[in-house]
PDB file of C-alpha atoms and ligand atoms in Angstrom:
ATOM      1  CA  MET E   1      87.098 101.633 103.087  1.00 42.00           C
ATOM      2  CA  ALA E   2      85.496 102.156  99.341  1.00 47.00           C
ATOM      3  CA  THR E   3      82.463  99.242  99.633  1.00 52.00           C
ATOM      4  CA  LYS E   4      81.834  97.802  95.687  1.00 61.00           C
ATOM      5  CA  LYS E   5      78.714  98.636  93.999  1.00 64.00           C
ATOM      6  CA  THR E   6      77.440  97.707  91.039  1.00 65.00           C
ATOM      7  CA  GLU E   7      76.149  99.530  88.632  1.00 61.00           C
ATOM      8  CA  LYS E   8      73.459  98.589  86.509  1.00 60.00           C
ATOM      9  CA  LYS E   9      72.187 101.151  83.744  1.00 69.00           C
ATOM     10  CA  ASP E  10      73.918 101.324  80.241  1.00 81.00           C
ATOM     11  CA  PRO E  11      78.006 100.273  81.007  1.00 81.00           C
ATOM     12  CA  ILE E  12      78.492 101.247  77.489  1.00 83.00           C
ATOM     13  CA  ALA E  13      77.432 104.521  77.751  1.00 84.00           C
ATOM     14  CA  HIS E  14      77.874 105.281  81.572  1.00 84.00           C
ATOM     15  CA  LEU E  15      81.792 104.888  80.242  1.00 86.00           C
ATOM     16  CA  SER E  16      81.980 106.804  78.201  1.00 85.00           C
ATOM     17  CA  GLU E  17      80.187 109.771  79.992  1.00 84.00           C
ATOM     18  CA  LEU E  18      82.962 108.914  83.309  1.00 84.00           C
ATOM     19  CA  ILE E  19      85.460 110.012  80.746  1.00 85.00           C
ATOM     20  CA  HIS E  20      84.496 112.243  78.824  1.00 83.00           C
ATOM     21  CA  GLY E  21      87.170 115.555  78.764  1.00 81.00           C
ATOM     22  CA  ILE E  22      90.152 112.832  80.395  1.00 85.00           C
ATOM     23  CA  LYS E  23      91.857 113.633  76.322  1.00 84.00           C
ATOM     24  CA  VAL E  24      94.816 111.581  78.172  1.00 90.00           C
ATOM     25  CA  ALA E  25      94.900 108.171  79.098  1.00 94.00           C
ATOM     26  CA  MET E  26      97.461 106.528  81.090  1.00 96.00           C
ATOM     27  CA  MET E  27      97.311 103.176  78.918  1.00 97.00           C
ATOM     28  CA  THR E  28      99.620 100.554  81.126  1.00 98.00           C
ATOM     29  CA  THR E  29     101.218  96.847  78.944  1.00 97.00           C
ATOM     30  CA  VAL E  30     103.370  94.654  80.309  1.00 97.00           C
ATOM     31  CA  GLU E  31     107.105  93.636  79.504  1.00 96.00           C
ATOM     32  CA  GLU E  32     108.672  90.267  78.776  1.00 94.00           C
ATOM     33  CA  ASP E  33     109.852  90.397  82.543  1.00 96.00           C
ATOM     34  CA  GLY E  34     106.167  91.426  83.736  1.00 97.00           C
ATOM     35  CA  THR E  35     107.315  94.760  84.025  1.00 97.00           C
ATOM     36  CA  LEU E  36     104.051  97.330  83.799  1.00 98.00           C
ATOM     37  CA  ARG E  37     105.020  99.948  82.344  1.00 97.00           C
ATOM     38  CA  SER E  38     102.613 102.468  81.205  1.00 97.00           C
ATOM     39  CA  ARG E  39     102.393 106.183  78.543  1.00 94.00           C
ATOM     40  CA  PRO E  40     100.223 108.666  78.324  1.00 93.00           C
ATOM     41  CA  MET E  41      98.010 108.680  75.117  1.00 93.00           C
ATOM     42  CA  TRP E  42      95.647 110.050  73.236  1.00 87.00           C
ATOM     43  CA  THR E  43      92.292 109.239  73.919  1.00 82.00           C
ATOM     44  CA  HIS E  44      89.292 109.980  71.400  1.00 75.00           C
ATOM     45  CA  ASP E  45      86.179 111.591  72.837  1.00 65.00           C
ATOM     46  CA  ARG E  46      83.404 110.429  70.360  1.00 64.00           C
ATOM     47  CA  ASP E  47      81.720 107.423  69.435  1.00 65.00           C
ATOM     48  CA  PHE E  48      82.356 104.770  72.477  1.00 74.00           C
ATOM     49  CA  ASP E  49      80.757 101.612  71.852  1.00 79.00           C
ATOM     50  CA  GLY E  50      82.697  98.656  73.802  1.00 86.00           C
ATOM     51  CA  GLU E  51      85.953  99.883  71.653  1.00 91.00           C
ATOM     52  CA  LEU E  52      88.452 102.569  73.008  1.00 93.00           C
ATOM     53  CA  TRP E  53      90.911 103.535  69.494  1.00 93.00           C
ATOM     54  CA  PHE E  54      94.049 105.421  70.167  1.00 94.00           C
ATOM     55  CA  PHE E  55      96.766 105.759  67.757  1.00 94.00           C
ATOM     56  CA  THR E  56     100.530 104.460  67.224  1.00 95.00           C
ATOM     57  CA  ARG E  57     103.456 103.712  65.756  1.00 94.00           C
ATOM     58  CA  GLU E  58     103.753 100.380  64.498  1.00 95.00           C
ATOM     59  CA  HIS E  59     106.890  99.859  65.360  1.00 95.00           C
ATOM     60  CA  SER E  60     107.215 101.192  68.837  1.00 93.00           C
ATOM     61  CA  PRO E  61     108.295  98.939  72.259  1.00 92.00           C
ATOM     62  CA  LYS E  62     104.198  99.151  73.850  1.00 93.00           C
ATOM     63  CA  VAL E  63     103.517  97.575  70.087  1.00 96.00           C
ATOM     64  CA  ASP E  64     105.691  95.149  71.013  1.00 95.00           C
ATOM     65  CA  GLU E  65     104.540  94.883  74.720  1.00 94.00           C
ATOM     66  CA  VAL E  66     100.591  94.377  74.135  1.00 96.00           C
ATOM     67  CA  GLU E  67     101.154  91.909  70.561  1.00 95.00           C
ATOM     68  CA  ARG E  68     103.231  89.457  72.890  1.00 95.00           C
ATOM     69  CA  ASP E  69     100.623  90.170  75.837  1.00 96.00           C
ATOM     70  CA  HIS E  70      96.902  91.797  74.746  1.00 97.00           C
ATOM     71  CA  HIS E  71      96.038  92.702  78.180  1.00 98.00           C
ATOM     72  CA  VAL E  72      95.955  96.373  79.100  1.00 98.00           C
ATOM     73  CA  ASN E  73      95.096  99.077  81.376  1.00 98.00           C
ATOM     74  CA  LEU E  74      93.901 102.606  81.221  1.00 97.00           C
ATOM     75  CA  SER E  75      93.109 104.715  83.917  1.00 96.00           C
ATOM     76  CA  TYR E  76      91.556 108.406  83.421  1.00 93.00           C
ATOM     77  CA  SER E  77      91.729 109.926  85.703  1.00 90.00           C
ATOM     78  CA  GLU E  78      91.717 114.110  86.204  1.00 84.00           C
ATOM     79  CA  PRO E  79      92.098 114.863  91.065  1.00 79.00           C
ATOM     80  CA  GLY E  80      90.794 118.602  89.567  1.00 78.00           C
ATOM     81  CA  LYS E  81      87.505 116.881  90.044  1.00 80.00           C
ATOM     82  CA  ASP E  82      88.506 113.593  92.098  1.00 83.00           C
ATOM     83  CA  ARG E  83      87.902 111.516  88.731  1.00 86.00           C
ATOM     84  CA  TYR E  84      89.448 108.441  88.625  1.00 92.00           C
ATOM     85  CA  VAL E  85      87.785 104.644  85.851  1.00 94.00           C
ATOM     86  CA  SER E  86      90.606 102.395  85.799  1.00 96.00           C
ATOM     87  CA  VAL E  87      89.686 100.461  82.044  1.00 95.00           C
ATOM     88  CA  SER E  88      90.402  97.133  81.810  1.00 96.00           C
ATOM     89  CA  GLY E  89      90.292  95.254  78.122  1.00 96.00           C
ATOM     90  CA  MET E  90      93.061  93.776  75.028  1.00 97.00           C
ATOM     91  CA  ALA E  91      94.476  95.560  72.596  1.00 98.00           C
ATOM     92  CA  ARG E  92      95.377  94.686  68.536  1.00 97.00           C
ATOM     93  CA  LEU E  93      96.966  96.646  66.415  1.00 97.00           C
ATOM     94  CA  VAL E  94      94.892  97.532  63.755  1.00 97.00           C
ATOM     95  CA  LEU E  95      96.535  98.831  60.537  1.00 96.00           C
ATOM     96  CA  ASP E  96      94.014 100.291  58.606  1.00 96.00           C
ATOM     97  CA  LYS E  97      94.454 103.934  56.741  1.00 95.00           C
ATOM     98  CA  GLU E  98      90.669 104.795  56.035  1.00 95.00           C
ATOM     99  CA  LYS E  99      89.437 104.107  60.014  1.00 94.00           C
ATOM    100  CA  ALA E 100      92.733 106.565  60.747  1.00 95.00           C
ATOM    101  CA  ARG E 101      91.668 109.076  58.310  1.00 94.00           C
ATOM    102  CA  GLU E 102      88.180 108.507  60.039  1.00 92.00           C
ATOM    103  CA  LEU E 103      89.553 109.537  63.809  1.00 92.00           C
ATOM    104  CA  TRP E 104      92.111 111.939  63.409  1.00 92.00           C
ATOM    105  CA  ASN E 105      92.447 114.728  64.901  1.00 88.00           C
ATOM    106  CA  PRO E 106      95.260 117.814  63.835  1.00 88.00           C
ATOM    107  CA  THR E 107      95.924 117.435  67.842  1.00 84.00           C
ATOM    108  CA  LEU E 108      98.271 114.376  66.743  1.00 87.00           C
ATOM    109  CA  LYS E 109     100.401 116.139  65.012  1.00 88.00           C
ATOM    110  CA  ALA E 110     102.442 116.756  68.391  1.00 82.00           C
ATOM    111  CA  TRP E 111     103.053 112.987  68.028  1.00 84.00           C
ATOM    112  CA  PHE E 112     102.907 112.433  64.600  1.00 90.00           C
ATOM    113  CA  PRO E 113     104.289 115.422  62.218  1.00 90.00           C
ATOM    114  CA  LEU E 114     103.817 113.942  58.742  1.00 93.00           C
ATOM    115  CA  GLY E 115      99.790 113.034  59.068  1.00 92.00           C
ATOM    116  CA  VAL E 116      97.830 110.539  58.852  1.00 93.00           C
ATOM    117  CA  ASP E 117     100.098 109.433  55.880  1.00 92.00           C
ATOM    118  CA  ASP E 118     102.508 108.213  58.119  1.00 93.00           C
ATOM    119  CA  PRO E 119     103.842 104.953  57.605  1.00 93.00           C
ATOM    120  CA  GLU E 120     105.026 104.455  60.792  1.00 94.00           C
ATOM    121  CA  LEU E 121     101.139 105.443  61.838  1.00 95.00           C
ATOM    122  CA  ALA E 122      99.038 102.665  63.184  1.00 96.00           C
ATOM    123  CA  LEU E 123      96.022 102.022  65.202  1.00 96.00           C
ATOM    124  CA  LEU E 124      95.661 100.525  69.541  1.00 96.00           C
ATOM    125  CA  CYS E 125      92.473  99.404  69.877  1.00 95.00           C
ATOM    126  CA  VAL E 126      90.839  97.903  73.267  1.00 95.00           C
ATOM    127  CA  THR E 127      88.821  95.734  73.427  1.00 95.00           C
ATOM    128  CA  VAL E 128      87.112  96.021  76.913  1.00 94.00           C
ATOM    129  CA  ASN E 129      86.237  93.922  79.468  1.00 93.00           C
ATOM    130  CA  LYS E 130      85.772  95.443  82.541  1.00 92.00           C
ATOM    131  CA  ALA E 131      85.230  98.755  83.615  1.00 93.00           C
ATOM    132  CA  GLU E 132      85.335 100.697  87.466  1.00 92.00           C
ATOM    133  CA  TYR E 133      85.040 104.303  88.929  1.00 91.00           C
ATOM    134  CA  TRP E 134      85.431 105.835  91.884  1.00 88.00           C
ATOM    135  CA  ASP E 135      82.649 108.720  92.631  1.00 73.00           C
ATOM    136  CA  THR E 136      84.116 111.134  95.124  1.00 63.00           C
ATOM    137  CA  PRO E 137      80.709 112.014  97.843  1.00 52.00           C
ATOM    138  CA  ASN E 138      81.421 108.194  99.862  1.00 56.00           C
ATOM    139  CA  LYS E 139      84.363 107.499  97.665  1.00 60.00           C
ATOM    140  CA  ARG E 140      83.292 104.073  96.529  1.00 68.00           C
ATOM    141  CA  MET E 141      84.207 101.751  94.372  1.00 75.00           C
ATOM    142  CA  VAL E 142      81.668 100.652  91.541  1.00 77.00           C
ATOM    143  CA  GLN E 143      82.229  97.980  88.757  1.00 78.00           C
ATOM    144  CA  LEU E 144      80.641  98.731  85.851  1.00 77.00           C
ATOM    145  CA  VAL E 145      78.981  95.529  84.429  1.00 67.00           C
ATOM    146  CA  GLY E 146      77.242  94.153  81.127  1.00 65.00           C
ATOM    147  CA  PHE E 147      80.880  94.588  78.613  1.00 70.00           C
TER     148      PHE E 147
ATOM    149  CA  MET B   1     106.448 110.699  68.444  1.00 42.00           C
ATOM    150  CA  ALA B   2     108.591 110.654  71.488  1.00 46.00           C
ATOM    151  CA  THR B   3     111.517 110.196  71.362  1.00 53.00           C
ATOM    152  CA  LYS B   4     113.811 108.550  74.526  1.00 61.00           C
ATOM    153  CA  LYS B   5     116.799 110.606  76.358  1.00 65.00           C
ATOM    154  CA  THR B   6     118.046 109.640  79.229  1.00 65.00           C
ATOM    155  CA  GLU B   7     118.481 111.810  82.252  1.00 61.00           C
ATOM    156  CA  LYS B   8     122.271 111.712  84.081  1.00 61.00           C
ATOM    157  CA  LYS B   9     121.225 113.571  86.982  1.00 70.00           C
ATOM    158  CA  ASP B  10     119.793 111.688  91.034  1.00 82.00           C
ATOM    159  CA  PRO B  11     116.678 110.087  89.448  1.00 82.00           C
ATOM    160  CA  ILE B  12     115.820 109.207  92.506  1.00 84.00           C
ATOM    161  CA  ALA B  13     115.925 113.794  93.966  1.00 85.00           C
ATOM    162  CA  HIS B  14     114.336 114.182  90.222  1.00 85.00           C
ATOM    163  CA  LEU B  15     111.587 111.259  90.477  1.00 87.00           C
ATOM    164  CA  SER B  16     111.058 113.123  93.802  1.00 86.00           C
ATOM    165  CA  GLU B  17     110.351 116.531  92.472  1.00 85.00           C
ATOM    166  CA  LEU B  18     108.064 115.029  89.587  1.00 86.00           C
ATOM    167  CA  ILE B  19     104.983 113.294  91.624  1.00 87.00           C
ATOM    168  CA  HIS B  20     105.610 116.067  93.843  1.00 84.00           C
ATOM    169  CA  GLY B  21     101.768 118.027  94.636  1.00 83.00           C
ATOM    170  CA  ILE B  22     100.089 115.174  93.207  1.00 87.00           C
ATOM    171  CA  LYS B  23      98.386 113.092  95.082  1.00 87.00           C
ATOM    172  CA  VAL B  24      97.068 110.363  94.454  1.00 92.00           C
ATOM    173  CA  ALA B  25      98.463 107.824  91.885  1.00 95.00           C
ATOM    174  CA  MET B  26      97.600 105.141  89.937  1.00 97.00           C
ATOM    175  CA  MET B  27      98.002 101.664  90.750  1.00 98.00           C
ATOM    176  CA  THR B  28      98.669  98.650  88.594  1.00 98.00           C
ATOM    177  CA  THR B  29      98.357  95.673  89.813  1.00 98.00           C
ATOM    178  CA  VAL B  30      98.027  92.068  87.688  1.00 98.00           C
ATOM    179  CA  GLU B  31      95.255  89.464  88.540  1.00 96.00           C
ATOM    180  CA  GLU B  32      95.499  85.675  88.558  1.00 95.00           C
ATOM    181  CA  ASP B  33      94.289  85.981  84.399  1.00 96.00           C
ATOM    182  CA  GLY B  34      96.199  88.382  83.126  1.00 97.00           C
ATOM    183  CA  THR B  35      93.610  90.876  83.768  1.00 97.00           C
ATOM    184  CA  LEU B  36      94.795  94.581  84.281  1.00 98.00           C
ATOM    185  CA  ARG B  37      93.661  96.815  87.264  1.00 97.00           C
ATOM    186  CA  SER B  38      94.576 100.006  87.936  1.00 97.00           C
ATOM    187  CA  ARG B  39      92.995 101.931  91.523  1.00 96.00           C
ATOM    188  CA  PRO B  40      93.629 105.528  92.621  1.00 95.00           C
ATOM    189  CA  MET B  41      96.054 105.463  95.924  1.00 95.00           C
ATOM    190  CA  TRP B  42      97.843 108.175  98.098  1.00 92.00           C
ATOM    191  CA  THR B  43     100.753 108.720  97.903  1.00 87.00           C
ATOM    192  CA  HIS B  44     103.208 110.094 100.252  1.00 78.00           C
ATOM    193  CA  ASP B  45     104.801 113.814  99.364  1.00 67.00           C
ATOM    194  CA  ARG B  46     107.842 113.255 101.264  1.00 66.00           C
ATOM    195  CA  ASP B  47     111.465 111.578 101.920  1.00 66.00           C
ATOM    196  CA  PHE B  48     111.229 109.735  98.907  1.00 76.00           C
ATOM    197  CA  ASP B  49     114.211 107.378  98.643  1.00 81.00           C
ATOM    198  CA  GLY B  50     114.290 104.669  96.479  1.00 87.00           C
ATOM    199  CA  GLU B  51     110.649 103.576  97.660  1.00 92.00           C
ATOM    200  CA  LEU B  52     106.899 104.801  97.577  1.00 94.00           C
ATOM    201  CA  TRP B  53     104.269 103.763 100.332  1.00 94.00           C
ATOM    202  CA  PHE B  54     100.685 103.400 100.549  1.00 96.00           C
ATOM    203  CA  PHE B  55      97.396 102.194 102.635  1.00 96.00           C
ATOM    204  CA  THR B  56      95.883  99.723 102.255  1.00 96.00           C
ATOM    205  CA  ARG B  57      94.048  96.694 103.889  1.00 96.00           C
ATOM    206  CA  GLU B  58      95.316  94.051 104.580  1.00 97.00           C
ATOM    207  CA  HIS B  59      92.521  92.067 103.530  1.00 97.00           C
ATOM    208  CA  SER B  60      91.361  93.099 100.120  1.00 96.00           C
ATOM    209  CA  PRO B  61      92.277  92.229  96.311  1.00 95.00           C
ATOM    210  CA  LYS B  62      95.109  94.392  95.422  1.00 97.00           C
ATOM    211  CA  VAL B  63      97.154  93.370  97.880  1.00 98.00           C
ATOM    212  CA  ASP B  64      96.639  89.769  96.399  1.00 97.00           C
ATOM    213  CA  GLU B  65      97.029  90.305  93.615  1.00 97.00           C
ATOM    214  CA  VAL B  66     100.647  92.060  94.659  1.00 97.00           C
ATOM    215  CA  GLU B  67     101.209  89.367  96.851  1.00 97.00           C
ATOM    216  CA  ARG B  68     101.264  87.001  93.677  1.00 97.00           C
ATOM    217  CA  ASP B  69     102.336  88.934  91.335  1.00 97.00           C
ATOM    218  CA  HIS B  70     104.577  91.407  92.845  1.00 98.00           C
ATOM    219  CA  HIS B  71     104.811  93.584  89.875  1.00 98.00           C
ATOM    220  CA  VAL B  72     102.838  97.445  89.856  1.00 98.00           C
ATOM    221  CA  ASN B  73     103.110 100.248  87.485  1.00 98.00           C
ATOM    222  CA  LEU B  74     102.446 103.596  89.571  1.00 97.00           C
ATOM    223  CA  SER B  75     100.851 106.581  86.479  1.00 97.00           C
ATOM    224  CA  TYR B  76     100.935 110.447  88.507  1.00 94.00           C
ATOM    225  CA  SER B  77      98.942 112.225  85.648  1.00 90.00           C
ATOM    226  CA  GLU B  78      98.281 115.867  86.595  1.00 85.00           C
ATOM    227  CA  PRO B  79      96.403 116.877  83.299  1.00 79.00           C
ATOM    228  CA  GLY B  80      96.517 120.438  83.862  1.00 78.00           C
ATOM    229  CA  LYS B  81     100.187 121.014  83.830  1.00 80.00           C
ATOM    230  CA  ASP B  82     100.790 118.229  81.541  1.00 82.00           C
ATOM    231  CA  ARG B  83     101.759 116.127  83.786  1.00 86.00           C
ATOM    232  CA  TYR B  84     102.765 112.284  83.466  1.00 92.00           C
ATOM    233  CA  VAL B  85     104.634 109.557  85.459  1.00 94.00           C
ATOM    234  CA  SER B  86     104.992 106.018  84.686  1.00 96.00           C
ATOM    235  CA  VAL B  87     107.005 104.209  87.802  1.00 96.00           C
ATOM    236  CA  SER B  88     107.751 100.393  87.148  1.00 96.00           C
ATOM    237  CA  GLY B  89     108.199  98.767  90.612  1.00 97.00           C
ATOM    238  CA  MET B  90     107.770  95.721  92.621  1.00 97.00           C
ATOM    239  CA  ALA B  91     105.548  95.531  95.513  1.00 98.00           C
ATOM    240  CA  ARG B  92     106.070  93.985  98.934  1.00 98.00           C
ATOM    241  CA  LEU B  93     102.706  94.356 102.280  1.00 98.00           C
ATOM    242  CA  VAL B  94     104.758  95.594 105.174  1.00 97.00           C
ATOM    243  CA  LEU B  95     102.660  94.989 108.511  1.00 97.00           C
ATOM    244  CA  ASP B  96     104.947  97.844 111.156  1.00 96.00           C
ATOM    245  CA  LYS B  97     101.999  99.538 112.907  1.00 95.00           C
ATOM    246  CA  GLU B  98     105.538 102.255 114.092  1.00 95.00           C
ATOM    247  CA  LYS B  99     106.310 102.939 110.550  1.00 94.00           C
ATOM    248  CA  ALA B 100     102.086 103.063 109.672  1.00 95.00           C
ATOM    249  CA  ARG B 101     102.236 106.004 112.798  1.00 95.00           C
ATOM    250  CA  GLU B 102     105.429 107.146 111.372  1.00 93.00           C
ATOM    251  CA  LEU B 103     103.047 108.098 107.338  1.00 93.00           C
ATOM    252  CA  TRP B 104     100.131 108.169 108.955  1.00 93.00           C
ATOM    253  CA  ASN B 105      97.413 111.698 107.477  1.00 90.00           C
ATOM    254  CA  PRO B 106      94.527 111.972 108.488  1.00 89.00           C
ATOM    255  CA  THR B 107      93.749 112.224 105.052  1.00 87.00           C
ATOM    256  CA  LEU B 108      93.399 109.114 105.140  1.00 90.00           C
ATOM    257  CA  LYS B 109      90.599 108.396 107.112  1.00 90.00           C
ATOM    258  CA  ALA B 110      88.346 108.911 104.266  1.00 85.00           C
ATOM    259  CA  TRP B 111      89.084 105.742 103.585  1.00 88.00           C
ATOM    260  CA  PHE B 112      90.503 104.795 106.901  1.00 92.00           C
ATOM    261  CA  PRO B 113      88.246 105.682 110.056  1.00 91.00           C
ATOM    262  CA  LEU B 114      88.952 104.439 112.827  1.00 93.00           C
ATOM    263  CA  GLY B 115      92.403 105.369 112.275  1.00 93.00           C
ATOM    264  CA  VAL B 116      95.566 103.990 112.227  1.00 93.00           C
ATOM    265  CA  ASP B 117      94.927 101.216 115.437  1.00 92.00           C
ATOM    266  CA  ASP B 118      92.641  99.874 112.222  1.00 94.00           C
ATOM    267  CA  PRO B 119      93.202  96.379 112.490  1.00 94.00           C
ATOM    268  CA  GLU B 120      93.481  95.836 108.894  1.00 95.00           C
ATOM    269  CA  LEU B 121      95.622  98.557 107.595  1.00 96.00           C
ATOM    270  CA  ALA B 122      98.370  97.781 106.825  1.00 97.00           C
ATOM    271  CA  LEU B 123     101.041  99.038 104.145  1.00 97.00           C
ATOM    272  CA  LEU B 124     102.740  98.650 100.490  1.00 97.00           C
ATOM    273  CA  CYS B 125     105.881  99.310  99.950  1.00 96.00           C
ATOM    274  CA  VAL B 126     106.804  99.453  96.334  1.00 96.00           C
ATOM    275  CA  THR B 127     110.854  99.343  96.118  1.00 95.00           C
ATOM    276  CA  VAL B 128     111.632 101.682  92.183  1.00 94.00           C
ATOM    277  CA  ASN B 129     113.478 100.014  89.182  1.00 93.00           C
ATOM    278  CA  LYS B 130     112.553 102.058  86.801  1.00 92.00           C
ATOM    279  CA  ALA B 131     110.566 105.991  85.477  1.00 93.00           C
ATOM    280  CA  GLU B 132     109.745 107.807  82.859  1.00 92.00           C
ATOM    281  CA  TYR B 133     108.458 110.715  82.776  1.00 91.00           C
ATOM    282  CA  TRP B 134     106.584 113.711  79.636  1.00 86.00           C
ATOM    283  CA  ASP B 135     108.080 117.356  80.170  1.00 71.00           C
ATOM    284  CA  THR B 136     105.308 118.699  78.020  1.00 61.00           C
ATOM    285  CA  PRO B 137     107.210 121.562  74.924  1.00 48.00           C
ATOM    286  CA  ASN B 138     107.983 118.803  73.453  1.00 54.00           C
ATOM    287  CA  LYS B 139     106.480 115.947  74.152  1.00 62.00           C
ATOM    288  CA  ARG B 140     110.113 113.570  74.657  1.00 68.00           C
ATOM    289  CA  MET B 141     109.690 110.748  77.051  1.00 74.00           C
ATOM    290  CA  VAL B 142     112.800 110.853  79.231  1.00 78.00           C
ATOM    291  CA  GLN B 143     114.109 107.756  80.532  1.00 79.00           C
ATOM    292  CA  LEU B 144     115.163 108.750  84.377  1.00 78.00           C
ATOM    293  CA  VAL B 145     118.429 105.091  85.554  1.00 67.00           C
ATOM    294  CA  GLY B 146     120.106 104.410  88.438  1.00 66.00           C
ATOM    295  CA  PHE B 147     117.332 102.707  90.829  1.00 71.00           C
TER     296      PHE B 147
HETATM  297  C1  FMN P   1      90.898 109.220  95.744  1.00 55.03           C
HETATM  298  C2  FMN P   1      91.419 108.055  96.104  1.00 55.03           C
HETATM  299  C3  FMN P   1      92.186 107.775  96.480  1.00 55.03           C
HETATM  300  C4  FMN P   1      91.914 106.270  97.998  1.00 55.03           C
HETATM  301  N1  FMN P   1      93.699 106.120  98.628  1.00 55.03           N
HETATM  302  C5  FMN P   1      93.785 104.870  99.340  1.00 55.03           C
HETATM  303  C6  FMN P   1      94.524 104.480  99.511  1.00 55.03           C
HETATM  304  O1  FMN P   1      95.421 104.790  99.711  1.00 55.03           O
HETATM  305  N2  FMN P   1      94.267 103.078 100.100  1.00 55.03           N
HETATM  306  C7  FMN P   1      93.315 102.660  99.767  1.00 55.03           C
HETATM  307  O2  FMN P   1      93.763 101.132 100.137  1.00 55.03           O
HETATM  308  N3  FMN P   1      92.595 102.602  98.673  1.00 55.03           N
HETATM  309  C8  FMN P   1      92.804 103.713  98.666  1.00 55.03           C
HETATM  310  N4  FMN P   1      91.294 104.594  97.892  1.00 55.03           N
HETATM  311  C9  FMN P   1      90.572 103.370  97.315  1.00 55.03           C
HETATM  312  C10 FMN P   1      90.210 102.396  96.281  1.00 55.03           C
HETATM  313  O3  FMN P   1      91.127 103.369  94.774  1.00 55.03           O
HETATM  314  C11 FMN P   1      90.389 101.115  96.560  1.00 55.03           C
HETATM  315  O4  FMN P   1      88.911 101.450  95.675  1.00 55.03           O
HETATM  316  C12 FMN P   1      90.371 100.546  97.653  1.00 55.03           C
HETATM  317  O5  FMN P   1      91.495 100.062  98.370  1.00 55.03           O
HETATM  318  C13 FMN P   1      90.216  98.565  97.333  1.00 55.03           C
HETATM  319  O6  FMN P   1      91.504  98.419  95.706  1.00 55.03           O
HETATM  320  P1  FMN P   1      91.106  96.789  95.157  1.00 55.03           P
HETATM  321  O7  FMN P   1      89.665  96.543  95.789  1.00 55.03           O
HETATM  322  O8  FMN P   1      91.759  96.936  93.802  1.00 55.03           O
HETATM  323  O9  FMN P   1      91.856  96.101  97.185  1.00 55.03           O
HETATM  324  C14 FMN P   1      91.418 105.166  97.572  1.00 55.03           C
HETATM  325  C15 FMN P   1      89.972 106.044  96.389  1.00 55.03           C
HETATM  326  C16 FMN P   1      90.080 107.580  96.225  1.00 55.03           C
HETATM  327  C17 FMN P   1      88.858 107.868  95.473  1.00 55.03           C
END
């Protein structure tokens, strides 16, 4: 069974390394009746400084959900590499076209065909409070502290 | 953006197909202060009939979490195949050595080295209430109904 261990190296740099290359996170939010829902969200593979940014439609169930209850979980899993990361944080809606332009990536056209000028395009900013990951060789869970 | 679509074929058989071959789910639970945590959990790839079974230690944070708030989310993601599934359900702790013996699989020795007779070995049974998945070609979200 997993022994819990706490990591002392810079947690922000370390989390950045852990999720590097995992393009899609499953974001779990809480519905009004307590139901937990998750959906795949495209993650930006750069500039992680304690916050994670996601694109969303401004009017969408997940935005309603995080506006009522800010808690979210982001799970990054890559079974092929046996890499699993859980990130707990608080999400808020950000309407900022400048920031959207800075983060925009053509891959996002699949969900936002109108591009960065889509009037529905908005951002979710997740402030990370806690992160845990599992390293394969001994299947231990490691807690990153210090966010 | 995803257009919501509702699937009419047998949802139980369909969910079973969708998660087939994805061995590890990320299970999200709610902590006392509302924090959402997730962790990888080994899934049984058979006999899905509306309930999903997992092995756990009887005394562990996730068991405390689901005993206080039964809601869980299971996310199955396989980035290689662009397959993402969200399952919302209610979890309960089950102490039943007979059932454990029936579901036991040697892979579980990694977390339960004492095997099925480990006195800490217990089961979590998740009753599925809702499932959603994303199919690649058009990135639509599909809701499975009828659980
Ligand atoms: C690939 C993988 C599969 C796992 N499967 C299980 C499992 O089936 N049951 C289990 O209790 N823990 C499993 N673990 C360990 C859990 O992820 C977790 O660390 C442990 O159950 C403690 O969780 P908790 O502190 O939230 O209770 C697995 C870990 C990995 C990396």
